[in-house]
């Protein structure tokens, strides 16, 4: 199982390949805000652990194992963003909040959050009820 740091790299590599068709060390470094030398070390580790195939100066490709995990990591990230939007988290906080929690939840928790998102999407009246509760709580807090 990859570490949280490895997950960040796999997720980023997966997204770059999906968007651009390739992932370069410089692009990964820029997106993760790390030094290219750090990316090279991690890419070599991911190659050893068979998440990708890396050839110096030639680039890298995800293995089937890497693609499967990358796809799941992107799903987890997008699902958590969607969940936080539904429950009313301020949009300027969502990305950082997802980054802070995504590695600390079990896949069982992620699946249950997915169920909840699906429930809310199928029952928009429940979102309205949630908004009313939130508004009441905010008004109550202001009165105190």
PDB file of C-alpha atoms in Angstrom:
ATOM      1  CA  UNK A   1       0.000   0.000   0.000  1.00  0.00           C
ATOM      2  CA  UNK A   2       1.433   3.395  -0.915  1.00  0.00           C
ATOM      3  CA  UNK A   3       2.250   5.984   1.735  1.00  0.00           C
ATOM      4  CA  UNK A   4       0.363   9.316   1.746  1.00  0.00           C
ATOM      5  CA  UNK A   5       3.315  10.949  -0.010  1.00  0.00           C
ATOM      6  CA  UNK A   6       3.390   8.227  -2.652  1.00  0.00           C
ATOM      7  CA  UNK A   7      -0.365   8.666  -3.106  1.00  0.00           C
ATOM      8  CA  UNK A   8       0.105  12.383  -3.793  1.00  0.00           C
ATOM      9  CA  UNK A   9       2.623  11.598  -6.527  1.00  0.00           C
ATOM     10  CA  UNK A  10       0.556   8.803  -8.076  1.00  0.00           C
ATOM     11  CA  UNK A  11      -2.543  11.009  -8.072  1.00  0.00           C
ATOM     12  CA  UNK A  12      -0.653  13.888  -9.671  1.00  0.00           C
ATOM     13  CA  UNK A  13       0.977  11.664 -12.298  1.00  0.00           C
ATOM     14  CA  UNK A  14      -2.380  10.086 -13.120  1.00  0.00           C
ATOM     15  CA  UNK A  15      -4.016  13.507 -13.567  1.00  0.00           C
ATOM     16  CA  UNK A  16      -1.180  14.829 -15.725  1.00  0.00           C
ATOM     17  CA  UNK A  17      -1.314  11.790 -17.999  1.00  0.00           C
ATOM     18  CA  UNK A  18      -5.106  12.079 -18.247  1.00  0.00           C
ATOM     19  CA  UNK A  19      -4.900  15.817 -19.053  1.00  0.00           C
ATOM     20  CA  UNK A  20      -1.764  16.030 -21.210  1.00  0.00           C
ATOM     21  CA  UNK A  21      -1.025  12.472 -22.242  1.00  0.00           C
ATOM     22  CA  UNK A  22       2.287  12.499 -20.367  1.00  0.00           C
ATOM     23  CA  UNK A  23       3.837  13.454 -17.043  1.00  0.00           C
ATOM     24  CA  UNK A  24       7.249  15.088 -16.826  1.00  0.00           C
ATOM     25  CA  UNK A  25       9.320  15.461 -13.678  1.00  0.00           C
ATOM     26  CA  UNK A  26       9.181  19.239 -14.036  1.00  0.00           C
ATOM     27  CA  UNK A  27       5.362  19.237 -14.275  1.00  0.00           C
ATOM     28  CA  UNK A  28       5.035  16.985 -11.238  1.00  0.00           C
ATOM     29  CA  UNK A  29       7.432  19.191  -9.261  1.00  0.00           C
ATOM     30  CA  UNK A  30       5.540  22.334 -10.192  1.00  0.00           C
ATOM     31  CA  UNK A  31       2.123  20.896  -9.328  1.00  0.00           C
ATOM     32  CA  UNK A  32       3.270  19.436  -6.008  1.00  0.00           C
ATOM     33  CA  UNK A  33       5.483  22.444  -5.235  1.00  0.00           C
ATOM     34  CA  UNK A  34       8.583  20.346  -4.614  1.00  0.00           C
ATOM     35  CA  UNK A  35      12.079  20.256  -6.108  1.00  0.00           C
ATOM     36  CA  UNK A  36      12.615  18.171  -9.249  1.00  0.00           C
ATOM     37  CA  UNK A  37      15.242  16.130  -7.375  1.00  0.00           C
ATOM     38  CA  UNK A  38      12.539  15.100  -4.867  1.00  0.00           C
ATOM     39  CA  UNK A  39      10.303  14.027  -7.741  1.00  0.00           C
ATOM     40  CA  UNK A  40      13.097  11.986  -9.289  1.00  0.00           C
ATOM     41  CA  UNK A  41      13.701  10.146  -6.006  1.00  0.00           C
ATOM     42  CA  UNK A  42      10.009   9.399  -5.544  1.00  0.00           C
ATOM     43  CA  UNK A  43       9.562   8.341  -9.179  1.00  0.00           C
ATOM     44  CA  UNK A  44      12.450   5.912  -8.750  1.00  0.00           C
ATOM     45  CA  UNK A  45      10.783   4.506  -5.621  1.00  0.00           C
ATOM     46  CA  UNK A  46       7.437   4.220  -7.424  1.00  0.00           C
ATOM     47  CA  UNK A  47       9.246   2.408 -10.235  1.00  0.00           C
ATOM     48  CA  UNK A  48      10.806  -0.037  -7.740  1.00  0.00           C
ATOM     49  CA  UNK A  49       7.371  -0.624  -6.168  1.00  0.00           C
ATOM     50  CA  UNK A  50       5.895  -1.231  -9.649  1.00  0.00           C
ATOM     51  CA  UNK A  51       3.451   1.704  -9.709  1.00  0.00           C
ATOM     52  CA  UNK A  52       5.140   3.082 -12.812  1.00  0.00           C
ATOM     53  CA  UNK A  53       7.909   2.468 -15.307  1.00  0.00           C
ATOM     54  CA  UNK A  54      10.585   5.153 -15.380  1.00  0.00           C
ATOM     55  CA  UNK A  55      13.497   5.599 -17.733  1.00  0.00           C
ATOM     56  CA  UNK A  56      15.824   8.492 -17.100  1.00  0.00           C
ATOM     57  CA  UNK A  57      15.439  11.187 -19.783  1.00  0.00           C
ATOM     58  CA  UNK A  58      12.685   9.168 -21.461  1.00  0.00           C
ATOM     59  CA  UNK A  59       9.736   9.740 -19.167  1.00  0.00           C
ATOM     60  CA  UNK A  60       7.406   7.568 -17.223  1.00  0.00           C
ATOM     61  CA  UNK A  61       4.205   5.603 -17.592  1.00  0.00           C
ATOM     62  CA  UNK A  62       1.910   4.198 -14.956  1.00  0.00           C
ATOM     63  CA  UNK A  63       1.628   0.433 -14.708  1.00  0.00           C
ATOM     64  CA  UNK A  64      -1.811  -1.172 -14.496  1.00  0.00           C
ATOM     65  CA  UNK A  65      -1.366  -1.153 -10.711  1.00  0.00           C
ATOM     66  CA  UNK A  66      -0.463   2.565 -10.774  1.00  0.00           C
ATOM     67  CA  UNK A  67      -3.397   3.457 -13.048  1.00  0.00           C
ATOM     68  CA  UNK A  68      -5.860   1.607 -10.832  1.00  0.00           C
ATOM     69  CA  UNK A  69      -4.644   3.373  -7.701  1.00  0.00           C
ATOM     70  CA  UNK A  70      -4.376   6.736  -9.487  1.00  0.00           C
ATOM     71  CA  UNK A  71      -7.953   6.520 -10.684  1.00  0.00           C
ATOM     72  CA  UNK A  72      -9.161   5.625  -7.179  1.00  0.00           C
ATOM     73  CA  UNK A  73      -7.165   8.483  -5.616  1.00  0.00           C
ATOM     74  CA  UNK A  74      -8.626  11.025  -8.040  1.00  0.00           C
ATOM     75  CA  UNK A  75     -12.104   9.658  -7.296  1.00  0.00           C
ATOM     76  CA  UNK A  76     -11.452  10.009  -3.548  1.00  0.00           C
ATOM     77  CA  UNK A  77     -10.298  13.601  -3.946  1.00  0.00           C
ATOM     78  CA  UNK A  78     -13.228  14.613  -6.155  1.00  0.00           C
ATOM     79  CA  UNK A  79     -15.728  12.820  -3.912  1.00  0.00           C
ATOM     80  CA  UNK A  80     -14.460  14.620  -0.810  1.00  0.00           C
ATOM     81  CA  UNK A  81     -14.639  17.974  -2.611  1.00  0.00           C
ATOM     82  CA  UNK A  82     -18.199  17.185  -3.654  1.00  0.00           C
ATOM     83  CA  UNK A  83     -19.130  16.131  -0.113  1.00  0.00           C
ATOM     84  CA  UNK A  84     -17.706  19.293   1.428  1.00  0.00           C
ATOM     85  CA  UNK A  85     -19.597  21.408  -1.117  1.00  0.00           C
ATOM     86  CA  UNK A  86     -22.863  19.624  -0.307  1.00  0.00           C
ATOM     87  CA  UNK A  87     -22.488  20.123   3.430  1.00  0.00           C
ATOM     88  CA  UNK A  88     -21.801  23.816   2.917  1.00  0.00           C
ATOM     89  CA  UNK A  89     -18.076  24.230   3.500  1.00  0.00           C
ATOM     90  CA  UNK A  90     -16.853  27.574   2.138  1.00  0.00           C
ATOM     91  CA  UNK A  91     -15.395  27.033  -1.321  1.00  0.00           C
ATOM     92  CA  UNK A  92     -12.115  28.765  -0.417  1.00  0.00           C
ATOM     93  CA  UNK A  93     -11.519  26.095   2.257  1.00  0.00           C
ATOM     94  CA  UNK A  94     -12.424  22.979   0.303  1.00  0.00           C
ATOM     95  CA  UNK A  95      -9.125  22.182  -1.458  1.00  0.00           C
ATOM     96  CA  UNK A  96      -6.990  22.554   1.669  1.00  0.00           C
ATOM     97  CA  UNK A  97      -9.506  20.626   3.759  1.00  0.00           C
ATOM     98  CA  UNK A  98      -9.526  17.748   1.278  1.00  0.00           C
ATOM     99  CA  UNK A  99      -5.729  17.718   1.210  1.00  0.00           C
ATOM    100  CA  UNK A 100      -5.764  17.594   5.003  1.00  0.00           C
ATOM    101  CA  UNK A 101      -8.191  14.701   5.390  1.00  0.00           C
ATOM    102  CA  UNK A 102      -7.937  12.500   2.309  1.00  0.00           C
ATOM    103  CA  UNK A 103      -5.044  10.375   3.568  1.00  0.00           C
ATOM    104  CA  UNK A 104      -6.594   9.861   6.998  1.00  0.00           C
ATOM    105  CA  UNK A 105      -9.831   8.188   5.982  1.00  0.00           C
ATOM    106  CA  UNK A 106     -10.262   4.482   5.372  1.00  0.00           C
ATOM    107  CA  UNK A 107     -11.669   3.333   2.047  1.00  0.00           C
ATOM    108  CA  UNK A 108     -14.717   2.154   3.992  1.00  0.00           C
ATOM    109  CA  UNK A 109     -15.275   5.746   5.171  1.00  0.00           C
ATOM    110  CA  UNK A 110     -14.788   7.003   1.611  1.00  0.00           C
ATOM    111  CA  UNK A 111     -17.388   4.523   0.371  1.00  0.00           C
ATOM    112  CA  UNK A 112     -19.881   5.642   3.056  1.00  0.00           C
ATOM    113  CA  UNK A 113     -19.283   9.294   2.125  1.00  0.00           C
ATOM    114  CA  UNK A 114     -19.968   8.259  -1.470  1.00  0.00           C
ATOM    115  CA  UNK A 115     -23.254   6.744  -0.330  1.00  0.00           C
ATOM    116  CA  UNK A 116     -24.137   9.977   1.460  1.00  0.00           C
ATOM    117  CA  UNK A 117     -23.296  12.118  -1.570  1.00  0.00           C
ATOM    118  CA  UNK A 118     -25.434   9.837  -3.730  1.00  0.00           C
ATOM    119  CA  UNK A 119     -28.273  10.126  -1.191  1.00  0.00           C
ATOM    120  CA  UNK A 120     -28.094  13.935  -1.151  1.00  0.00           C
ATOM    121  CA  UNK A 121     -27.975  14.088  -4.946  1.00  0.00           C
ATOM    122  CA  UNK A 122     -31.095  11.923  -5.132  1.00  0.00           C
ATOM    123  CA  UNK A 123     -32.857  13.912  -2.415  1.00  0.00           C
ATOM    124  CA  UNK A 124     -32.165  17.613  -2.957  1.00  0.00           C
ATOM    125  CA  UNK A 125     -34.872  18.468  -0.428  1.00  0.00           C
ATOM    126  CA  UNK A 126     -32.539  17.060   2.227  1.00  0.00           C
ATOM    127  CA  UNK A 127     -29.875  19.546   1.198  1.00  0.00           C
ATOM    128  CA  UNK A 128     -32.439  22.324   1.696  1.00  0.00           C
ATOM    129  CA  UNK A 129     -33.257  20.971   5.154  1.00  0.00           C
ATOM    130  CA  UNK A 130     -29.543  20.912   5.964  1.00  0.00           C
ATOM    131  CA  UNK A 131     -29.203  24.536   4.820  1.00  0.00           C
ATOM    132  CA  UNK A 132     -32.071  25.516   7.136  1.00  0.00           C
ATOM    133  CA  UNK A 133     -30.403  23.810  10.092  1.00  0.00           C
ATOM    134  CA  UNK A 134     -27.121  25.552   9.250  1.00  0.00           C
ATOM    135  CA  UNK A 135     -28.850  28.923   9.004  1.00  0.00           C
ATOM    136  CA  UNK A 136     -30.592  28.384  12.347  1.00  0.00           C
ATOM    137  CA  UNK A 137     -27.313  27.420  13.976  1.00  0.00           C
ATOM    138  CA  UNK A 138     -25.586  30.506  12.552  1.00  0.00           C
ATOM    139  CA  UNK A 139     -28.386  32.758  13.770  1.00  0.00           C
ATOM    140  CA  UNK A 140     -28.265  31.134  17.198  1.00  0.00           C
ATOM    141  CA  UNK A 141     -24.492  31.655  17.356  1.00  0.00           C
ATOM    142  CA  UNK A 142     -24.915  35.338  16.451  1.00  0.00           C
ATOM    143  CA  UNK A 143     -27.468  35.787  19.222  1.00  0.00           C
ATOM    144  CA  UNK A 144     -25.142  34.402  21.886  1.00  0.00           C
TER     145      UNK A 144
END
